[in-house]
Coordinates of C-alpha atoms and ligand atoms in Angstrom, one line a residue:
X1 CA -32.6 -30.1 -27.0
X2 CA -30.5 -33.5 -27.2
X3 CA -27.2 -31.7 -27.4
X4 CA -28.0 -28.7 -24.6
X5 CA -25.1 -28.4 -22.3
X6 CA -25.6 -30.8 -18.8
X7 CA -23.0 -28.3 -17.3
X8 CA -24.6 -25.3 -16.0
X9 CA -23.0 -23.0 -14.2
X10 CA -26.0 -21.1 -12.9
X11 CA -27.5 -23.8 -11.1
X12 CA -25.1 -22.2 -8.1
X13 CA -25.8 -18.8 -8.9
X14 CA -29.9 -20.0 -8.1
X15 CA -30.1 -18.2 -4.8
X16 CA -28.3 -15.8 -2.4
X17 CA -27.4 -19.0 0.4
X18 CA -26.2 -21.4 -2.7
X19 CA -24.4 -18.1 -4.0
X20 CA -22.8 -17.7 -0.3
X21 CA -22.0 -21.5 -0.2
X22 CA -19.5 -21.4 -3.2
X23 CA -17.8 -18.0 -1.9
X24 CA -14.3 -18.1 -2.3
X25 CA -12.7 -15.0 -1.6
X26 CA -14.2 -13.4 1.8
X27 CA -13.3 -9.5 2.9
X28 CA -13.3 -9.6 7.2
X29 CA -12.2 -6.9 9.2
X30 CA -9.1 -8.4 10.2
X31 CA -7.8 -8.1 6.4
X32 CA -7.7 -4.1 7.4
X33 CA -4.8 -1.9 8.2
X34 CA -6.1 1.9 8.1
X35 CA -3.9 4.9 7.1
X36 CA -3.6 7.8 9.8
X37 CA -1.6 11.6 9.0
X38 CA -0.3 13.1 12.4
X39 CA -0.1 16.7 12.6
X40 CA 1.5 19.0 15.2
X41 CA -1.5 20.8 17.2
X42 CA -4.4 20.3 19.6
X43 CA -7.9 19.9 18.6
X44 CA -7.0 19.6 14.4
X45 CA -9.0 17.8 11.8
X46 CA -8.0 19.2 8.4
X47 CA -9.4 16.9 5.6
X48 CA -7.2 16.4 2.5
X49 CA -9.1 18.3 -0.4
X50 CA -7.8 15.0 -2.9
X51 CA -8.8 12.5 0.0
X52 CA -12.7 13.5 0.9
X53 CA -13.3 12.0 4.3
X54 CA -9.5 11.8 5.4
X55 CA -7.9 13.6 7.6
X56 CA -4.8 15.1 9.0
X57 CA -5.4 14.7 12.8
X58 CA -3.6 15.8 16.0
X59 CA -2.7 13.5 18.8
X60 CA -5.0 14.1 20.8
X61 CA -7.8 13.6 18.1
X62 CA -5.9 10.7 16.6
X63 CA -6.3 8.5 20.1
X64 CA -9.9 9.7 19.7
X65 CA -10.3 8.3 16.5
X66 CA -8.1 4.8 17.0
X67 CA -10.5 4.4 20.2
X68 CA -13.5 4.6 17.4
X69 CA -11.6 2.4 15.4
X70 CA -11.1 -0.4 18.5
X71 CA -14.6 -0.5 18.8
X72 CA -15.8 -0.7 14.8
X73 CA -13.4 -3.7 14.9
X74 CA -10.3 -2.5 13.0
X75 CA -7.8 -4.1 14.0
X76 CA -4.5 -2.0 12.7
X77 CA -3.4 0.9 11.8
X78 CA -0.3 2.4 10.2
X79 CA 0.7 6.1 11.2
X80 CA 2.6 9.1 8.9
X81 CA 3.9 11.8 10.7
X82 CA 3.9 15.7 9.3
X83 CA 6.8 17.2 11.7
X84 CA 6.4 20.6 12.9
X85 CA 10.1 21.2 11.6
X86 CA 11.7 19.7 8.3
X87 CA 15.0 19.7 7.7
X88 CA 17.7 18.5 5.1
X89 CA 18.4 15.0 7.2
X90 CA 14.5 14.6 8.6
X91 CA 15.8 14.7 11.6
X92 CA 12.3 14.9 13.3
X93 CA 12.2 11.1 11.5
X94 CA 14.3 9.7 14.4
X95 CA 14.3 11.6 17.0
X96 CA 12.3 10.4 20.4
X97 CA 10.1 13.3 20.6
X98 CA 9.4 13.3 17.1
X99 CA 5.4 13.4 16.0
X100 CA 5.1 10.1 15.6
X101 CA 6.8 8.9 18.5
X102 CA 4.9 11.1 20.4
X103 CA 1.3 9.4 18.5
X104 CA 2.6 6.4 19.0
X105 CA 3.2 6.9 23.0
X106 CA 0.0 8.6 23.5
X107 CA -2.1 5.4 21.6
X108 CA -0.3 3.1 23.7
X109 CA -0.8 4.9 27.0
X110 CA -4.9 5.0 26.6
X111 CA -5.7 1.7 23.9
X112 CA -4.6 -2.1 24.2
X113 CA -6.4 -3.7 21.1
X114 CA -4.7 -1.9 17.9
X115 CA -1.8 -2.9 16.6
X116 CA 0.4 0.1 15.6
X117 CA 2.3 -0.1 12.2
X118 CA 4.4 2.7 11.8
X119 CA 5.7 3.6 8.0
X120 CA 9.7 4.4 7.7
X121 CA 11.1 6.9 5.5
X122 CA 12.6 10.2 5.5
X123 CA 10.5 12.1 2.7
X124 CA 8.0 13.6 5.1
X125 CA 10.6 15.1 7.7
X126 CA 13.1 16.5 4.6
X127 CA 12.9 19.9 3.7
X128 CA 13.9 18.8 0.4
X129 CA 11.0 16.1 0.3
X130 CA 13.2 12.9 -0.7
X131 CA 13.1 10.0 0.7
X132 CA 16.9 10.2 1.4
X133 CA 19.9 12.6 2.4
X134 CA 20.7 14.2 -1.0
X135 CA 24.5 14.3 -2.5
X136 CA 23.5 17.2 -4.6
X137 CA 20.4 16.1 -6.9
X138 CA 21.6 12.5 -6.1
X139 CA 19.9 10.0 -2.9
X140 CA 22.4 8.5 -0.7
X141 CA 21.7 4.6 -0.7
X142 CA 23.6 3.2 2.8
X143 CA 23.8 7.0 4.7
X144 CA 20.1 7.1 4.1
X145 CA 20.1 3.3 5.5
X146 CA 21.7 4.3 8.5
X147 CA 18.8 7.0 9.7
X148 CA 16.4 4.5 8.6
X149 CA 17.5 2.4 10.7
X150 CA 17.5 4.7 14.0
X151 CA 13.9 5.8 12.6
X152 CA 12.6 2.3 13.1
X153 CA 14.7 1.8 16.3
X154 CA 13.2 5.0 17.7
X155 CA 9.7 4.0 16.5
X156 CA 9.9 0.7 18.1
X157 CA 11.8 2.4 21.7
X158 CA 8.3 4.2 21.4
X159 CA 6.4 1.3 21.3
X160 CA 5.4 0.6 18.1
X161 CA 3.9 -3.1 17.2
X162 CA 5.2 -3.3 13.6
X163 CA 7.9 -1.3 11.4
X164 CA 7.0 -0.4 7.5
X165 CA 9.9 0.9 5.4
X166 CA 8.4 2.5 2.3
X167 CA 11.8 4.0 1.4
X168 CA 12.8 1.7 -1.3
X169 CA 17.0 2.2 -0.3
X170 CA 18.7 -0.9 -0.8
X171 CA 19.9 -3.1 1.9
X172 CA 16.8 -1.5 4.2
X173 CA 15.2 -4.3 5.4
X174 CA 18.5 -6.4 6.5
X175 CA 19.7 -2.8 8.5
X176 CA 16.6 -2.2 10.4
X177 CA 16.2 -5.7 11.1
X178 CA 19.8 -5.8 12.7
X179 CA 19.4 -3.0 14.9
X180 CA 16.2 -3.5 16.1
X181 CA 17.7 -7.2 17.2
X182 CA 21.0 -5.3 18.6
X183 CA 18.3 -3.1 20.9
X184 CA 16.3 -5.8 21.9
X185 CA 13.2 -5.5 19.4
X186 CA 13.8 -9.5 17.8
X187 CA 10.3 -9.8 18.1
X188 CA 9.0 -6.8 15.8
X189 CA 7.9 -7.8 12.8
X190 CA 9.1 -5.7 9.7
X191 CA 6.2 -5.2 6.8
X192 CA 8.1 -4.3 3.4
X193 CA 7.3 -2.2 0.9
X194 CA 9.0 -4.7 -1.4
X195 CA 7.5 -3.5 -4.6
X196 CA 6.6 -0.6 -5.0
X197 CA 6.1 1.3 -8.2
X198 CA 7.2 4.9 -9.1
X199 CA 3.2 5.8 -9.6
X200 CA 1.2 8.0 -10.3
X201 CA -1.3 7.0 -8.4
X202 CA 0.7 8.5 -5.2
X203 CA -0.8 12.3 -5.9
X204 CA -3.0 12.5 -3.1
X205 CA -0.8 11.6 -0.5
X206 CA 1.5 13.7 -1.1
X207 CA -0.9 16.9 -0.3
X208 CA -2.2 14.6 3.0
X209 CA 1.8 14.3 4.0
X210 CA 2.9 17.4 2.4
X211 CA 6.0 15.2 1.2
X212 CA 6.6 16.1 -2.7
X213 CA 9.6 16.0 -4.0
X214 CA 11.4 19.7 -4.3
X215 CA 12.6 18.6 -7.7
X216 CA 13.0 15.3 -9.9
X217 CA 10.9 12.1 -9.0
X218 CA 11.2 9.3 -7.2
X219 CA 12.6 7.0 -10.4
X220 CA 15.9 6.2 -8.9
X221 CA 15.0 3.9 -5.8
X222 CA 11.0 3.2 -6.7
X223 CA 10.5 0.3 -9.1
X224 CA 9.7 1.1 -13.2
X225 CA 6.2 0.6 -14.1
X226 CA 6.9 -1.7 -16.6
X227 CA 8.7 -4.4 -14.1
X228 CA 7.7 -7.8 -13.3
X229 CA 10.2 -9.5 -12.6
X230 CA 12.3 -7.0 -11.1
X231 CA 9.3 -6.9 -8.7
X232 CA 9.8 -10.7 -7.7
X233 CA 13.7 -9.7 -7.1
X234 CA 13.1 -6.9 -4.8
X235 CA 10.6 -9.3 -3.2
X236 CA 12.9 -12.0 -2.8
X237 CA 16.0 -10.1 -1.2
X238 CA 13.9 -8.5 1.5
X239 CA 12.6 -11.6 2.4
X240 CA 16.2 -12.8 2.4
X241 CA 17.1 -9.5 4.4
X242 CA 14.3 -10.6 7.0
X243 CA 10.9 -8.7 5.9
X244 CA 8.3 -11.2 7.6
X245 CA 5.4 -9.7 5.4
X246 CA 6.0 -8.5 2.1
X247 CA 4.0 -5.4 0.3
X248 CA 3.2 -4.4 -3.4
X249 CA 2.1 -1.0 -4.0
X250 CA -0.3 0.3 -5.3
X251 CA -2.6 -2.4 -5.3
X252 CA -5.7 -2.4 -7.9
X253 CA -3.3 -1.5 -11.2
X254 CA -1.1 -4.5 -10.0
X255 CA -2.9 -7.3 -9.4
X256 CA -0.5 -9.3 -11.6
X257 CA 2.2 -8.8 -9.1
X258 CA 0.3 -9.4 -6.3
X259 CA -0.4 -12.7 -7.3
X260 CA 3.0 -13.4 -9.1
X261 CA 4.8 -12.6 -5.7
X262 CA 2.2 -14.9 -3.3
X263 CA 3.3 -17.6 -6.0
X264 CA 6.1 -17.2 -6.3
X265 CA 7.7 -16.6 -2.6
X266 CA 4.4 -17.7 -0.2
X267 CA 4.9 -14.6 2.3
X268 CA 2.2 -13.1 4.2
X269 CA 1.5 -10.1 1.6
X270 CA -0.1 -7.0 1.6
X271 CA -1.1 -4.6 -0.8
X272 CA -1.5 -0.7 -0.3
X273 CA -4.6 0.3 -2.9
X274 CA -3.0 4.1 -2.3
X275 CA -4.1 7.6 -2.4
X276 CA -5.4 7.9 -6.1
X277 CA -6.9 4.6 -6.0
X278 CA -9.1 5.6 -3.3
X279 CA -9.8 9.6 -5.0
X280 CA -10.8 7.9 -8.2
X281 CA -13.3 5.6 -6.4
X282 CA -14.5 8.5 -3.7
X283 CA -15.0 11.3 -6.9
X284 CA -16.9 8.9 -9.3
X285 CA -19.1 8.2 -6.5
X286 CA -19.3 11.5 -5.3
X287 CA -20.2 12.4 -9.3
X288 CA -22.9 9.9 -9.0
X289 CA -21.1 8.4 -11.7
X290 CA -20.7 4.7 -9.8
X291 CA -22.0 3.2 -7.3
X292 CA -19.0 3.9 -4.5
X293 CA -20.3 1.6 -1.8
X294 CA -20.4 -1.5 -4.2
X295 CA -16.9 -0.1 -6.2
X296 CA -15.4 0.1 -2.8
X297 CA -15.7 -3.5 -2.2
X298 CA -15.4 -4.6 -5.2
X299 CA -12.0 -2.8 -5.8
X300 CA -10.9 -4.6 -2.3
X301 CA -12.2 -7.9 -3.2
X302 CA -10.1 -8.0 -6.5
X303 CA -6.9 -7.1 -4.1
X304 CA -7.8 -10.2 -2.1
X305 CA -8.6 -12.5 -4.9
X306 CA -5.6 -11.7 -6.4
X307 CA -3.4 -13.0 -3.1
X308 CA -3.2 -10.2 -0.6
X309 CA -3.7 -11.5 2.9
X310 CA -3.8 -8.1 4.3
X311 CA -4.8 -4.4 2.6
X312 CA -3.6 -1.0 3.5
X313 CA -7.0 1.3 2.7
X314 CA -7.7 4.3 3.4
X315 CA -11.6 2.5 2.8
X316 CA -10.5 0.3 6.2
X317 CA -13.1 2.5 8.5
X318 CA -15.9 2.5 6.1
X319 CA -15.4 -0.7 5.4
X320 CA -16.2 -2.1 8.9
X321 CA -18.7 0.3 8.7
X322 CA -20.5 -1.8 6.0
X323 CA -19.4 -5.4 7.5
X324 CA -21.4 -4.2 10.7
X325 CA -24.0 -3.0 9.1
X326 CA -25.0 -6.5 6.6
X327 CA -23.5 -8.6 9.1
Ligands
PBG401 C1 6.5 7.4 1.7 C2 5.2 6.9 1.2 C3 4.4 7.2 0.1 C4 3.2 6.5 0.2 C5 3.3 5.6 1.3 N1 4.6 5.9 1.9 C6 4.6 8.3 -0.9 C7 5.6 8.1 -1.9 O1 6.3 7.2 -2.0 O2 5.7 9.1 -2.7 C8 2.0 6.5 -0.7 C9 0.7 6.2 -0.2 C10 -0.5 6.6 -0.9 O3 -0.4 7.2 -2.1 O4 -1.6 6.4 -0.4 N2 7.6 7.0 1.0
ZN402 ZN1 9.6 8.3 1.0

């Protein structure tokens, strides 16, 4: 008995309030950003086979659903457009009565209280689905910087609150950021997918964008799997470029980054827990395999605990379902 520890650690694990006292990481509402897929039409919700409970939504049901949204208490969404025309330079990407623009003028016209993040790349308006204009099998770097730039210009001119390039082109961050300052957008943030991986874990997006790649991968502008440190580079050159909050993608199979870039550059950071991090949680649970509800915030808590001040989920809705509800 003499030698029994004095130290124990489940004197605060004694009760529910003590357990609530010595809470350290905390999931709130305002943590969520909630993925939306626009899609030419009236009246159209198509849910994504890979995504139960997503959908691909036209406008007019999309301002339905971000109404909904307001009043659960999400605060922000972020918007990917299906055009009703691709082409080989996505030019449906930039132009001002592209789908998105269109979403994003019909949100604003009818809702005050959501902030509209708008995701930049080409690889849902190209026919060839790249994230770039092609030079045979190769992706232009600074021509595919150029539309990028007028994407995020034209996404702003609609009146977008925030601008997210997921394209992964070099020099991105430090173009858009120049012309939206040139048109008079110096106060739109920019939100940077600043690491993200070549993953597999993108699969069910690309059926709820309709965006895979024609042929090859994404290897030559999305980061290696196997980088760390590469990660923290990217990081810090779109912070020197002017990103204001900087994303790592996917989320739960890098937690290690996450944390290594809050560390190591203090930024605002997201994380995106993507497509095939949701599917895995959603088809376990539907399996009856796990406990979804419970894996769902337990899959977002490690995302916060690991330094994300802010996660892209496609759980977001639900989510403040569940806050509501044990409130
Ligand atoms: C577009 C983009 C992708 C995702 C977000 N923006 C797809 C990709 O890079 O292939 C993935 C999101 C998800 O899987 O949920 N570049
Ligand atoms: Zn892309």
């Amino acid at each position: 008995m003499a030698n029994y520890p004095t130290k124990r650690l489940r004197r605060l694990r004694y009760n529910p309030i003590v357990r609530n006292l010595i809470q350290e990481t905390v999931l709130t509402k305002n943590d969520l950003i909630y993925p939306l897929f626009v899609v030419p039409g009236e009246n159209i919700m198509n849910e994504i086979k890979s995504m139960p409970n997503v959908f691909q939504m036209s406008i007019d049901v999309l301002v339905k659903e971000c109404k909904e949204l307001v009043e659960l208490g999400v605060p922000a969404v972020i918007l990917f457009g299906i055009p009703e025309n691709k082409d080989e330079q996505g030019s449906e990407a930039y132009s001002s009565n592209g789908i998105i623009q269109r979403a994003i003028r019909a949100i604003k016209a009818e809702i005050k209280d959501l902030l509209v993040i708008t995701d930049v790349c080409l690889c849902e308006y190209t026919s060839h689905g790249h994230c770039g204009l092609l030079k045979g099998e190769e992706i232009l770097n600074d021509e595919t910087v150029s539309l990028l730039a007028k994407e995020a210009v034209s996404h702003c001119e609609a009146g977008a609150d925030m601008i997210a390039p997921s394209d992964m082109m070099d020099g991105r961050v430090a173009s858009i950021r120049k012309a939206l300052d040139y048109k008079g957008f110096a106060n739109i943030p920019i939100m940077s997918y600043a690491v993200k991986y070549a993953s597999g874990y993108y699969g069910p997006f690309r059926d709820a964008a309709d965006s895979a790649p024609a042929f090859g991968d994404r290897k030559s502008h999305q980061m290696d799997i196997t980088n760390s440190e590469e990660g923290l580079r990217e990081a810090e050159s779109d912070v020197e470029e002017g990103a204001d909050i900087i994303m790592v993608k996917p989320a739960g199979a890098y937690l290690d980054i996450i944390w290594r870039v809050k560390e190591k550059l203090q930024m605002p950071t997201a994380a995106y827990q993507v497509s095939g991090e949701y599917s895995m949680i959603k088809a376990a649970g539907k399996m009856g395999w796990i406990d979804e509800e419970r894996v769902m915030i337990e899959s977002l808590i490690a995302i916060k605990r690991a330094g994300a001040d802010m996660i892209l989920t496609y759980f977001a809705k639900e989510v403040a379902l569940y806050l509501n509800k044990n409130k």
